[in-house]
Coordinates of C-alpha atoms in Angstrom, one line a residue:
Chain J
M164 CA 138.4 193.0 97.7
S165 CA 140.3 195.3 95.5
Y166 CA 139.5 198.2 97.1
A167 CA 140.1 201.8 95.5
K168 CA 142.6 203.7 96.9
S169 CA 141.2 207.2 97.0
V170 CA 137.1 207.5 96.9
K171 CA 135.4 210.5 95.6
I172 CA 131.9 211.8 98.0
V173 CA 129.2 213.9 96.3
E174 CA 127.6 216.4 98.9
V175 CA 124.5 215.9 98.6
A176 CA 123.2 217.4 101.6
P177 CA 121.9 220.6 100.4
R178 CA 120.2 219.1 97.6
D179 CA 118.7 215.9 98.2
G180 CA 119.0 216.7 102.3
L181 CA 117.0 219.9 103.0
Q182 CA 114.4 218.6 99.5
N183 CA 113.4 216.4 101.8
E184 CA 113.3 217.6 105.3
A185 CA 109.6 220.2 106.6
T186 CA 111.9 223.4 108.1
T187 CA 112.6 225.3 105.0
I188 CA 116.3 226.7 105.6
G189 CA 117.3 230.2 104.5
I190 CA 119.3 230.9 101.5
S191 CA 122.2 232.6 103.5
E192 CA 122.5 229.6 106.0
R193 CA 122.1 227.7 102.4
V194 CA 125.3 229.3 100.9
R195 CA 127.0 228.8 104.5
F196 CA 126.5 225.1 104.5
I197 CA 127.7 225.0 101.5
E198 CA 131.3 227.1 102.3
E199 CA 131.8 224.8 105.3
L200 CA 131.4 221.4 103.0
T201 CA 134.3 223.4 100.8
D202 CA 135.5 224.0 103.7
A203 CA 135.7 220.5 105.5
G204 CA 137.2 219.1 101.2
L205 CA 134.0 218.5 100.1
W206 CA 134.9 219.1 96.0
T207 CA 131.6 217.7 94.6
I208 CA 128.7 219.8 96.3
E209 CA 125.1 219.8 95.0
C210 CA 123.7 222.8 95.6
G211 CA 120.2 223.0 95.0
S212 CA 117.6 222.6 91.8
F213 CA 115.6 224.7 89.6
V214 CA 112.7 223.1 90.1
S215 CA 109.2 224.7 90.9
P216 CA 109.1 226.1 94.4
K217 CA 105.5 225.6 94.3
W218 CA 106.5 221.8 94.1
V219 CA 110.0 221.9 96.1
P220 CA 109.7 225.1 98.2
Q221 CA 112.8 223.8 100.3
M222 CA 114.9 224.7 97.0
A223 CA 113.2 227.8 96.3
G224 CA 116.0 230.4 95.5
T225 CA 118.7 228.3 94.6
A226 CA 119.9 230.8 91.9
D227 CA 120.3 233.1 95.0
V228 CA 121.8 230.4 96.8
L229 CA 124.4 230.3 93.1
R230 CA 125.4 234.1 93.4
Q231 CA 125.8 234.3 96.6
L232 CA 128.4 231.5 97.3
K233 CA 132.2 232.6 97.6
R234 CA 133.6 229.8 94.9
T235 CA 136.3 227.7 95.3
P236 CA 138.1 227.1 92.4
G237 CA 138.7 223.3 91.6
V238 CA 135.1 222.8 93.3
R239 CA 132.3 221.4 91.6
Y240 CA 128.8 223.3 92.1
T241 CA 126.1 221.0 91.0
V242 CA 122.3 222.0 90.5
L243 CA 119.5 219.4 89.7
V244 CA 117.8 220.4 86.5
P245 CA 114.8 218.6 85.4
N246 CA 113.9 220.0 82.2
L247 CA 115.3 222.8 79.7
K248 CA 113.3 225.3 81.5
G249 CA 115.6 224.7 84.3
L250 CA 118.4 224.2 82.5
E251 CA 118.1 227.6 81.1
A252 CA 117.6 228.9 84.5
A253 CA 121.2 226.9 86.0
I254 CA 122.9 228.5 82.5
E255 CA 121.8 232.2 83.8
S256 CA 123.3 230.8 87.4
G257 CA 126.6 230.2 85.6
V258 CA 126.5 226.5 86.7
E259 CA 128.9 224.5 85.2
E260 CA 127.4 221.3 86.1
I261 CA 124.3 219.7 86.1
A262 CA 122.4 216.4 87.6
V263 CA 119.7 215.0 85.5
F264 CA 117.9 211.6 86.4
A265 CA 115.4 208.9 85.7
S266 CA 113.4 206.2 87.7
A267 CA 114.1 202.9 86.8
S268 CA 110.0 202.7 87.9
E269 CA 107.6 203.2 86.0
S270 CA 105.1 204.2 88.5
F271 CA 107.7 205.8 90.2
S272 CA 107.8 207.7 87.3
Q273 CA 104.2 208.6 86.7
H274 CA 104.0 209.5 90.8
N275 CA 107.2 211.8 91.1
I276 CA 107.0 213.6 87.5
N277 CA 103.9 212.3 86.2
C278 CA 105.2 210.6 83.2
S279 CA 106.6 207.7 82.0
T280 CA 110.5 206.5 82.3
D281 CA 110.5 206.6 78.3
E282 CA 109.1 210.1 78.6
S283 CA 111.2 211.5 81.0
L284 CA 114.4 209.9 79.4
S285 CA 113.6 211.7 76.4
R286 CA 113.1 215.0 78.1
M287 CA 116.1 214.2 80.1
S288 CA 118.2 213.4 76.7
D289 CA 116.8 217.1 76.0
V290 CA 118.3 219.2 77.9
A291 CA 121.6 216.8 78.6
Q292 CA 122.4 218.0 75.0
A293 CA 121.5 221.4 75.3
A294 CA 123.9 220.7 78.5
L295 CA 126.8 219.2 77.3
A296 CA 126.6 221.8 74.3
R297 CA 127.2 224.9 76.3
G298 CA 130.0 222.8 77.7
I299 CA 127.9 222.2 81.1
R300 CA 129.0 218.2 82.9
V301 CA 126.2 216.8 83.2
R302 CA 125.8 213.6 85.5
G303 CA 122.9 211.4 86.0
Y304 CA 120.4 209.4 88.8
V305 CA 119.3 206.9 88.2
S306 CA 116.1 206.4 91.3
C307 CA 114.5 203.1 92.8
V308 CA 117.2 200.9 91.4
L309 CA 116.4 198.7 94.9
G310 CA 113.0 198.5 95.3
C311 CA 110.2 201.4 94.6
P312 CA 107.9 202.2 97.0
Y313 CA 104.5 201.0 94.7
E314 CA 106.0 198.5 93.0
G315 CA 108.4 196.8 95.7
D316 CA 111.5 194.5 93.6
I317 CA 112.9 195.9 90.3
S318 CA 114.0 194.8 87.9
L319 CA 117.7 194.7 87.8
K320 CA 117.1 194.6 83.2
A321 CA 115.0 198.4 84.1
V322 CA 117.8 200.0 86.0
T323 CA 120.9 199.0 83.7
R324 CA 118.5 200.1 80.9
V325 CA 118.1 203.1 82.5
A326 CA 121.9 203.6 84.1
A327 CA 122.8 202.9 79.9
A328 CA 120.2 205.6 78.7
L329 CA 121.8 208.2 80.7
A330 CA 125.2 206.8 80.3
G331 CA 124.3 207.1 76.5
M332 CA 123.2 210.4 76.9
G333 CA 126.1 212.2 77.4
C334 CA 126.3 212.0 81.6
Y335 CA 129.9 211.2 82.6
E336 CA 128.9 209.4 86.0
V337 CA 125.6 207.6 86.8
S338 CA 124.3 207.9 90.2
L339 CA 122.4 204.1 91.2
G340 CA 119.6 205.5 93.5
D341 CA 118.3 203.4 97.1
T342 CA 115.7 205.9 96.5
I343 CA 113.6 204.8 99.9
G344 CA 116.6 202.6 101.2
V345 CA 115.1 199.0 101.4
G346 CA 118.3 197.7 99.5
T347 CA 120.4 195.2 101.6
P348 CA 124.2 194.3 100.1
R349 CA 124.2 191.0 98.0
K350 CA 120.9 193.0 96.4
A351 CA 123.3 196.0 96.0
R352 CA 126.3 194.5 94.6
A353 CA 124.0 192.1 91.9
M354 CA 122.7 195.6 90.9
L355 CA 125.8 197.4 91.0
S356 CA 126.8 193.4 89.0
E357 CA 124.7 193.6 86.2
V358 CA 124.8 197.3 86.0
A359 CA 128.9 197.5 85.4
E360 CA 128.3 195.3 82.6
H361 CA 126.9 198.0 80.4
V362 CA 128.3 201.5 82.2
P363 CA 132.0 200.7 82.9
I364 CA 132.6 200.9 87.2
D365 CA 134.4 204.1 87.4
R366 CA 131.0 205.7 85.6
L367 CA 128.6 204.6 88.3
A368 CA 128.3 205.8 92.1
A369 CA 126.2 204.9 94.7
H370 CA 123.5 206.8 96.6
F371 CA 121.9 204.8 99.3
H372 CA 119.6 205.6 101.7
D373 CA 119.5 205.0 105.0
T374 CA 115.9 204.3 106.2
W375 CA 116.8 200.7 107.2
G376 CA 120.1 201.9 108.6
Q377 CA 121.9 199.6 105.5
A378 CA 123.7 202.5 103.9
L379 CA 127.1 202.0 104.6
A380 CA 127.2 198.1 104.5
N381 CA 125.4 198.4 100.9
V382 CA 127.9 200.7 100.0
L383 CA 130.7 198.7 101.5
A384 CA 129.4 195.5 98.8
C385 CA 130.2 197.8 96.5
L386 CA 133.2 199.0 97.2
E387 CA 134.5 195.4 98.0
M388 CA 133.8 195.4 93.9
G389 CA 135.9 198.2 93.0
L390 CA 132.8 201.5 93.0
A391 CA 134.8 204.3 93.5
V392 CA 132.6 207.6 93.9
V393 CA 129.9 208.0 96.6
D394 CA 126.5 210.1 97.4
S395 CA 126.2 211.0 100.7
A396 CA 124.7 214.2 103.0
A397 CA 126.2 215.7 106.1
G398 CA 124.7 215.0 109.3
G399 CA 122.2 212.2 107.5
L400 CA 120.0 214.7 106.1
G401 CA 117.1 214.3 104.7
G402 CA 114.2 212.6 105.6
C403 CA 111.5 210.3 103.9
P404 CA 108.6 211.0 102.1
Y405 CA 107.9 207.4 102.0
A406 CA 108.5 206.6 105.7
K407 CA 107.9 210.2 107.9
G408 CA 109.8 210.0 111.2
A409 CA 112.6 207.6 109.0
S410 CA 116.5 208.6 108.3
G411 CA 117.3 210.1 105.1
N412 CA 120.7 210.2 103.0
L413 CA 123.6 208.7 104.5
A414 CA 125.7 210.2 106.5
T415 CA 129.0 211.7 104.7
E416 CA 130.5 211.3 108.5
D417 CA 130.0 207.4 108.7
L418 CA 130.4 207.2 105.6
L419 CA 134.2 209.1 106.2
Y420 CA 134.6 207.1 109.4
M421 CA 134.3 204.0 107.4
L422 CA 136.4 205.1 104.8
Q423 CA 139.6 207.0 107.1
G424 CA 139.0 203.2 109.4
M425 CA 140.3 201.9 105.6
N426 CA 142.6 204.2 104.8
I427 CA 140.9 205.0 101.8
E428 CA 141.8 208.4 100.9
T429 CA 139.1 211.2 100.6
G430 CA 140.9 214.2 101.4
I431 CA 137.6 215.3 103.8
D432 CA 138.0 216.3 107.5
L433 CA 135.3 214.4 109.8
G434 CA 135.4 216.8 112.1
K435 CA 134.8 220.0 109.8
V436 CA 131.8 217.9 107.9
A437 CA 130.2 216.8 111.4
A438 CA 130.2 220.7 113.0
T439 CA 128.6 222.1 110.3
G440 CA 126.3 219.1 109.7
W441 CA 125.0 219.6 113.6
R442 CA 124.5 222.8 112.7
I443 CA 122.3 222.4 110.1
A444 CA 120.4 220.1 112.2
N445 CA 119.6 222.3 114.6
L446 CA 118.6 224.5 112.4
L447 CA 115.8 222.3 111.6
G448 CA 115.9 221.3 115.5
R449 CA 117.2 218.5 116.1
Q450 CA 120.3 216.0 116.1
P451 CA 121.7 214.6 113.3
S452 CA 120.8 210.9 112.1
S453 CA 124.6 210.4 111.8
K454 CA 125.8 207.8 114.5
A455 CA 129.6 209.3 113.9
A456 CA 128.2 213.1 114.5
L457 CA 127.0 212.0 117.8
A458 CA 129.9 209.9 118.7
W459 CA 132.1 213.0 117.2
K460 CA 130.1 215.5 119.5
A461 CA 130.2 213.3 122.6
S462 CA 134.0 212.7 122.4
R463 CA 134.6 216.6 122.1
T464 CA 132.4 216.8 125.0
N465 CA 134.7 213.8 127.0
D466 CA 137.7 216.0 126.5
Chain K
M71 CA 132.0 185.1 99.8
S72 CA 130.3 182.6 101.8
Y73 CA 127.7 183.2 104.0
A74 CA 126.2 180.7 106.3
K75 CA 122.4 179.9 105.4
S76 CA 121.7 180.9 108.7
V77 CA 122.9 183.4 111.7
K78 CA 122.2 183.2 115.5
I79 CA 121.3 186.1 117.1
V80 CA 122.1 186.5 120.5
E81 CA 119.8 189.2 122.0
V82 CA 121.9 191.4 124.8
A83 CA 119.4 194.5 125.8
P84 CA 118.2 193.4 128.3
R85 CA 121.6 193.2 130.1
D86 CA 124.1 194.8 127.6
G87 CA 122.1 197.4 126.7
L88 CA 119.7 198.1 129.4
Q89 CA 123.0 198.3 132.4
N90 CA 124.3 201.2 130.1
E91 CA 121.5 203.6 129.9
A92 CA 120.9 206.5 132.1
T93 CA 117.0 205.3 133.6
T94 CA 116.7 202.1 135.9
I95 CA 113.9 199.3 133.8
G96 CA 112.4 198.3 136.9
I97 CA 112.3 194.0 137.1
S98 CA 108.8 193.8 136.1
E99 CA 109.5 195.6 132.7
R100 CA 112.5 193.8 131.8
V101 CA 110.7 190.2 132.8
R102 CA 107.6 191.5 130.3
F103 CA 110.7 192.4 127.6
I104 CA 112.7 189.0 127.9
E105 CA 109.2 187.4 126.9
E106 CA 108.4 189.6 124.5
L107 CA 111.5 188.8 122.4
T108 CA 111.4 185.0 123.7
D109 CA 107.8 185.6 121.5
A110 CA 110.1 187.2 118.6
G111 CA 111.8 183.6 118.1
L112 CA 114.8 184.6 119.7
W113 CA 116.5 182.2 121.5
T114 CA 119.8 183.1 123.2
I115 CA 118.8 186.3 125.8
E116 CA 120.8 187.5 127.7
C117 CA 118.9 188.4 131.3
G118 CA 120.7 190.4 133.1
S119 CA 124.4 190.2 135.8
F120 CA 125.6 189.1 138.9
V121 CA 127.2 192.0 139.1
S122 CA 127.4 194.6 142.8
P123 CA 124.5 196.3 141.9
K124 CA 126.6 199.6 143.7
W125 CA 128.2 199.6 140.8
V126 CA 125.8 198.3 137.9
P127 CA 122.7 199.3 139.9
Q128 CA 120.5 198.7 136.2
M129 CA 121.1 195.1 137.1
A130 CA 120.2 195.1 140.5
G131 CA 117.5 192.8 141.0
T132 CA 118.6 190.6 138.2
A133 CA 117.3 187.3 140.5
D134 CA 114.2 188.4 140.6
V135 CA 113.9 188.6 136.7
L136 CA 114.8 185.6 136.1
R137 CA 112.7 184.0 139.1
Q138 CA 109.1 185.7 137.7
L139 CA 110.4 184.9 134.0
K140 CA 107.9 182.4 132.6
R141 CA 110.4 180.5 130.8
T142 CA 109.8 178.7 126.5
P143 CA 111.5 175.6 126.7
G144 CA 114.8 175.6 124.5
V145 CA 115.3 179.0 125.2
R146 CA 118.5 180.4 126.5
Y147 CA 118.6 182.3 129.6
T148 CA 122.2 183.8 130.3
V149 CA 123.3 185.6 132.9
L150 CA 126.6 187.7 133.1
V151 CA 128.8 186.8 135.5
P152 CA 132.3 188.3 137.5
N153 CA 133.4 185.8 140.1
L154 CA 132.5 182.9 142.0
K155 CA 130.2 185.0 144.1
G156 CA 127.9 185.7 141.3
L157 CA 128.2 182.1 139.8
E158 CA 126.6 181.0 143.2
A159 CA 123.7 183.4 142.8
A160 CA 123.5 181.9 139.2
I161 CA 123.0 178.4 140.3
E162 CA 120.5 180.4 143.2
S163 CA 118.3 181.3 139.8
G164 CA 118.6 178.2 138.1
V165 CA 120.7 179.7 135.3
E166 CA 121.8 177.3 132.6
E167 CA 124.3 179.0 130.9
I168 CA 126.5 181.9 132.0
A169 CA 128.7 184.5 130.1
V170 CA 132.2 185.5 131.1
F171 CA 134.5 188.4 129.9
A172 CA 138.7 189.7 130.0
S173 CA 139.6 192.5 128.0
A174 CA 142.3 192.2 125.2
S175 CA 143.2 195.7 126.3
E176 CA 145.4 195.4 129.7
S177 CA 144.4 199.9 130.9
F178 CA 140.5 199.0 130.2
S179 CA 141.0 195.7 132.3
Q180 CA 142.8 197.8 135.0
H181 CA 140.2 200.9 134.4
N182 CA 137.4 198.3 134.8
I183 CA 137.8 195.5 137.1
N184 CA 141.2 196.9 138.4
C185 CA 142.8 193.9 137.8
S186 CA 145.3 192.9 135.1
T187 CA 144.0 190.6 132.2
D188 CA 145.8 187.3 133.4
E189 CA 143.9 188.3 136.8
S190 CA 140.5 187.9 135.1
L191 CA 140.7 185.1 133.1
S192 CA 142.5 183.6 136.0
R193 CA 139.2 183.9 138.0
M194 CA 137.1 183.4 134.8
S195 CA 139.0 180.1 134.4
D196 CA 137.8 179.1 138.1
V197 CA 133.8 180.8 137.6
A198 CA 134.0 178.1 134.2
Q199 CA 135.7 175.4 135.8
A200 CA 132.8 175.4 138.3
A201 CA 130.3 175.8 135.8
L202 CA 131.1 173.2 134.3
A203 CA 131.0 171.3 137.3
R204 CA 127.8 171.3 137.4
G205 CA 126.3 171.0 133.7
I206 CA 125.8 175.4 133.1
R207 CA 127.0 176.0 129.8
V208 CA 129.8 178.9 129.1
R209 CA 130.3 182.0 127.1
G210 CA 132.9 184.2 127.3
Y211 CA 133.4 187.5 125.6
V212 CA 136.7 189.3 124.3
S213 CA 136.7 193.3 125.4
C214 CA 138.9 196.3 123.6
V215 CA 139.0 194.1 120.0
L216 CA 139.4 196.7 117.7
G217 CA 140.1 199.2 120.2
C218 CA 140.6 200.5 123.9
P219 CA 139.4 204.0 124.9
Y220 CA 143.0 204.5 127.3
E221 CA 144.7 202.6 125.1
G222 CA 143.8 203.4 121.8
D223 CA 144.7 200.1 119.1
I224 CA 145.3 196.4 120.8
S225 CA 147.3 194.1 119.5
L226 CA 145.8 191.1 117.2
K227 CA 148.0 189.2 119.3
A228 CA 146.8 190.6 123.0
V229 CA 142.8 190.0 121.6
T230 CA 143.9 186.4 119.8
R231 CA 145.9 185.4 123.5
V232 CA 142.4 185.8 125.8
A233 CA 139.6 184.4 122.7
A234 CA 142.2 181.2 123.2
A235 CA 142.2 181.0 126.8
L236 CA 138.8 181.9 127.1
A237 CA 138.3 178.3 124.7
G238 CA 140.2 177.0 126.3
M239 CA 138.8 177.2 129.7
G240 CA 136.0 175.2 128.2
C241 CA 134.2 178.6 126.7
Y242 CA 131.3 177.1 124.3
E243 CA 131.4 180.1 122.3
V244 CA 133.5 183.7 122.1
S245 CA 132.7 186.4 121.5
L246 CA 134.8 189.0 120.3
G247 CA 133.6 192.5 121.3
D248 CA 134.4 196.4 119.7
T249 CA 133.3 197.5 123.3
I250 CA 133.6 200.9 122.1
G251 CA 132.3 201.1 118.4
V252 CA 135.8 201.9 116.7
G253 CA 136.0 199.1 114.3
T254 CA 135.8 199.2 110.8
P255 CA 135.4 196.5 108.3
R256 CA 139.0 195.8 107.0
K257 CA 140.6 195.8 111.0
A258 CA 137.3 193.7 112.2
R259 CA 138.2 191.2 109.2
A260 CA 141.6 191.4 109.5
M261 CA 141.5 190.6 113.7
L262 CA 138.3 188.2 112.9
S263 CA 141.4 186.4 110.7
E264 CA 144.0 186.7 113.3
V265 CA 141.6 184.5 115.8
A266 CA 140.1 182.4 113.5
E267 CA 143.6 181.4 113.0
H268 CA 143.3 179.6 117.1
V269 CA 140.3 179.4 117.5
P270 CA 137.4 177.8 115.2
I271 CA 135.9 180.8 113.6
D272 CA 131.9 178.3 114.5
R273 CA 133.0 179.0 118.3
L274 CA 133.5 182.6 117.6
A275 CA 131.0 185.9 117.7
A276 CA 130.7 189.1 116.3
H277 CA 129.8 191.3 119.4
F278 CA 129.9 195.6 117.3
H279 CA 129.1 198.3 119.2
D280 CA 126.8 201.2 116.3
T281 CA 129.1 204.1 118.5
W282 CA 130.8 205.2 114.9
G283 CA 127.4 203.8 113.5
Q284 CA 129.5 201.1 111.5
A285 CA 128.9 197.8 113.7
L286 CA 126.2 196.2 110.4
A287 CA 129.5 197.2 107.0
N288 CA 131.4 195.1 110.5
V289 CA 129.1 192.3 110.5
L290 CA 128.8 191.8 107.0
A291 CA 133.0 191.6 106.8
C292 CA 132.6 189.5 109.0
L293 CA 129.6 187.6 108.1
E294 CA 131.8 187.1 104.5
M295 CA 134.4 185.3 106.2
G296 CA 131.6 182.5 107.7
L297 CA 130.8 183.9 111.0
A298 CA 127.4 183.0 111.8
V299 CA 126.8 184.1 115.4
V300 CA 126.1 187.9 115.9
D301 CA 125.2 189.6 119.5
S302 CA 122.4 192.8 119.2
A303 CA 120.6 194.3 121.3
A304 CA 116.3 194.9 119.9
G305 CA 116.3 199.0 119.9
G306 CA 120.0 199.6 120.1
L307 CA 119.5 200.2 123.7
G308 CA 122.3 200.8 125.7
G309 CA 125.0 203.9 125.5
C310 CA 128.6 204.5 125.0
P311 CA 129.9 205.2 129.1
Y312 CA 133.0 206.5 127.3
A313 CA 131.2 208.8 124.6
K314 CA 128.2 210.0 126.6
G315 CA 124.9 211.1 124.2
A316 CA 126.4 208.0 121.4
S317 CA 125.0 205.5 120.2
G318 CA 125.1 201.5 121.8
N319 CA 125.1 198.4 120.5
L320 CA 124.4 197.9 117.0
A321 CA 120.5 197.1 116.9
T322 CA 118.8 193.8 116.4
E323 CA 116.5 195.2 113.7
D324 CA 118.7 196.9 112.1
L325 CA 120.6 193.5 111.5
L326 CA 117.5 191.3 111.1
Y327 CA 117.1 193.9 108.3
M328 CA 120.0 192.4 106.4
L329 CA 120.0 189.4 107.2
Q330 CA 116.3 188.8 106.0
G331 CA 117.1 191.1 102.6
M332 CA 120.3 188.7 101.7
N333 CA 118.3 185.5 102.2
I334 CA 120.2 184.3 106.0
E335 CA 117.8 182.7 107.9
T336 CA 117.3 183.8 111.4
G337 CA 113.6 182.3 112.6
I338 CA 113.3 185.9 114.1
D339 CA 110.4 188.7 113.7
L340 CA 111.7 191.6 113.1
G341 CA 108.2 193.9 113.7
K342 CA 107.8 192.0 116.7
V343 CA 111.7 193.1 118.5
A344 CA 111.4 196.2 117.0
A345 CA 107.5 196.7 119.5
T346 CA 109.1 195.6 122.2
G347 CA 112.4 197.6 121.5
W348 CA 110.4 200.7 121.6
R349 CA 108.4 200.3 124.4
I350 CA 111.7 200.6 126.3
A351 CA 112.7 202.8 124.2
N352 CA 110.0 204.7 125.1
L353 CA 110.5 203.9 128.6
L354 CA 113.9 205.5 128.5
G355 CA 112.2 208.5 127.6
R356 CA 113.8 208.4 124.0
Q357 CA 113.1 206.5 120.7
P358 CA 115.4 203.7 119.9
S359 CA 118.4 204.2 118.0
S360 CA 117.9 202.3 115.0
K361 CA 116.8 202.8 111.8
A362 CA 115.4 200.0 110.6
A363 CA 113.1 200.7 114.5
L364 CA 112.2 204.1 113.0
A365 CA 111.7 203.0 109.6
W366 CA 109.3 200.1 110.9
K367 CA 107.4 202.2 112.9
A368 CA 106.8 205.0 110.2
S369 CA 105.4 202.3 107.8
R370 CA 103.1 201.3 110.0
T371 CA 101.9 204.7 110.5
N372 CA 101.6 205.1 106.9
D373 CA 99.8 202.1 106.4

């Protein structure tokens, strides 16, 4: 048990959260959301993606979001980029950091982006190379690290191979995604342990979905191993496309409450995150899928 | 990290869950609920309490629930008993196990049952003595082990003193309750560590509420220390009387999903628990406050 003294939270609600919601949130509301998250103290925020609006209408207008945003110095605004065309659009928008991705599951890769994992790694390598040449930071995502909706279990070897490939192409950090939220702590720990033998743990992040309510326990298991970067989404935004009605990303509020209680620094204001998470959830016609957000509101109402 | 090979789950939804819900569930539905939980494999189930229906209308008719119940051999049906009068009613209902309780917080004790912790321990000791003399098993609850709605932090010494007193009066097991769900893993671990120096860990149970979304992570921290008994409620039933709109008990479904994924045996069928949890939640006019229950239903709908 040697927890990091501080943990970096990568806020993914404006991208990974909103892209999986049935309701599309307008550009000005997304801008306000990102600005409020920044005001709460988050300093790495995934703002959108340059994918075809035909496939992901929720992310249409990412260029406008970036244009309208009042940028705060020191804050990293990142966007997801699937290919060189997306990178061009990102560069036009003055982006300083992008995220690329590949799946540890062959079937998921085929279903999701219609190519093999190796083909996608090759494509991502081109994107990373071009980005790095322009001084743009690159972050990598591995999806399906704890299970795949088509294949079930995924071998640690497959996860490690993709994580190492992303690190090898210059990703400063590789985020390990339990895309469908099926992991449990022992498996999370075994996976991280294996990957960390090939990519230093200080270049790894946990990106766990809360589909089965396991995300925070899985994060705890990883923190116990010294991991210090965690992805989460305000309000627990984002459902699961493979299980309609299920929960989305680990909620930033739940994560923050745990870290604060453990005296692990984040520099982030839970109340401000909860407030903006509630606002967006209300726009989506529901309450946040974060228990800490519910308790936060209840505790204010009781005052 | 030395997890128990199997974990006993004490199902508390019919009592601790339902008593904190705004809607009162009728006797026949409570009977059916307990029978369905038994059918799912749960073998220790808190069925109700013999407190005044003036104070807890949701538990009115506990004697009728016990009378109408088709009892399964080997299953432990327990009831909460606050005093000798309650014990008499429990004995008349043919109960073989009762639960008594005391608070680690003086203020909570005064607000909740209008007497000091010492006075309540003395009362509980009388109840325990009378019960044990008739061959009735006694389980003890300590409330506010990780915080109090009136006092905030509670000293480990206070928690340990009450836990040891309950063990000393003959409780075969002492359940450590984070009544308002404010604990986090480091604090849960420190608390359990301290108590376990005075009461053997195999006589301790974790009873954590999920108000701030921390319950499962806290349970994980305790399991890592060798704890092997956990209280939970199907559907995550039970709100928090100190935070209206917040979540209730740790959901049995979320706990089961984690234990199954960690190859820790429970003998319980997650699907059956989820089904009966959904049924009761629907009677309460809402969905379960269990992410695993939502994912379970979604995965069935997708089939």
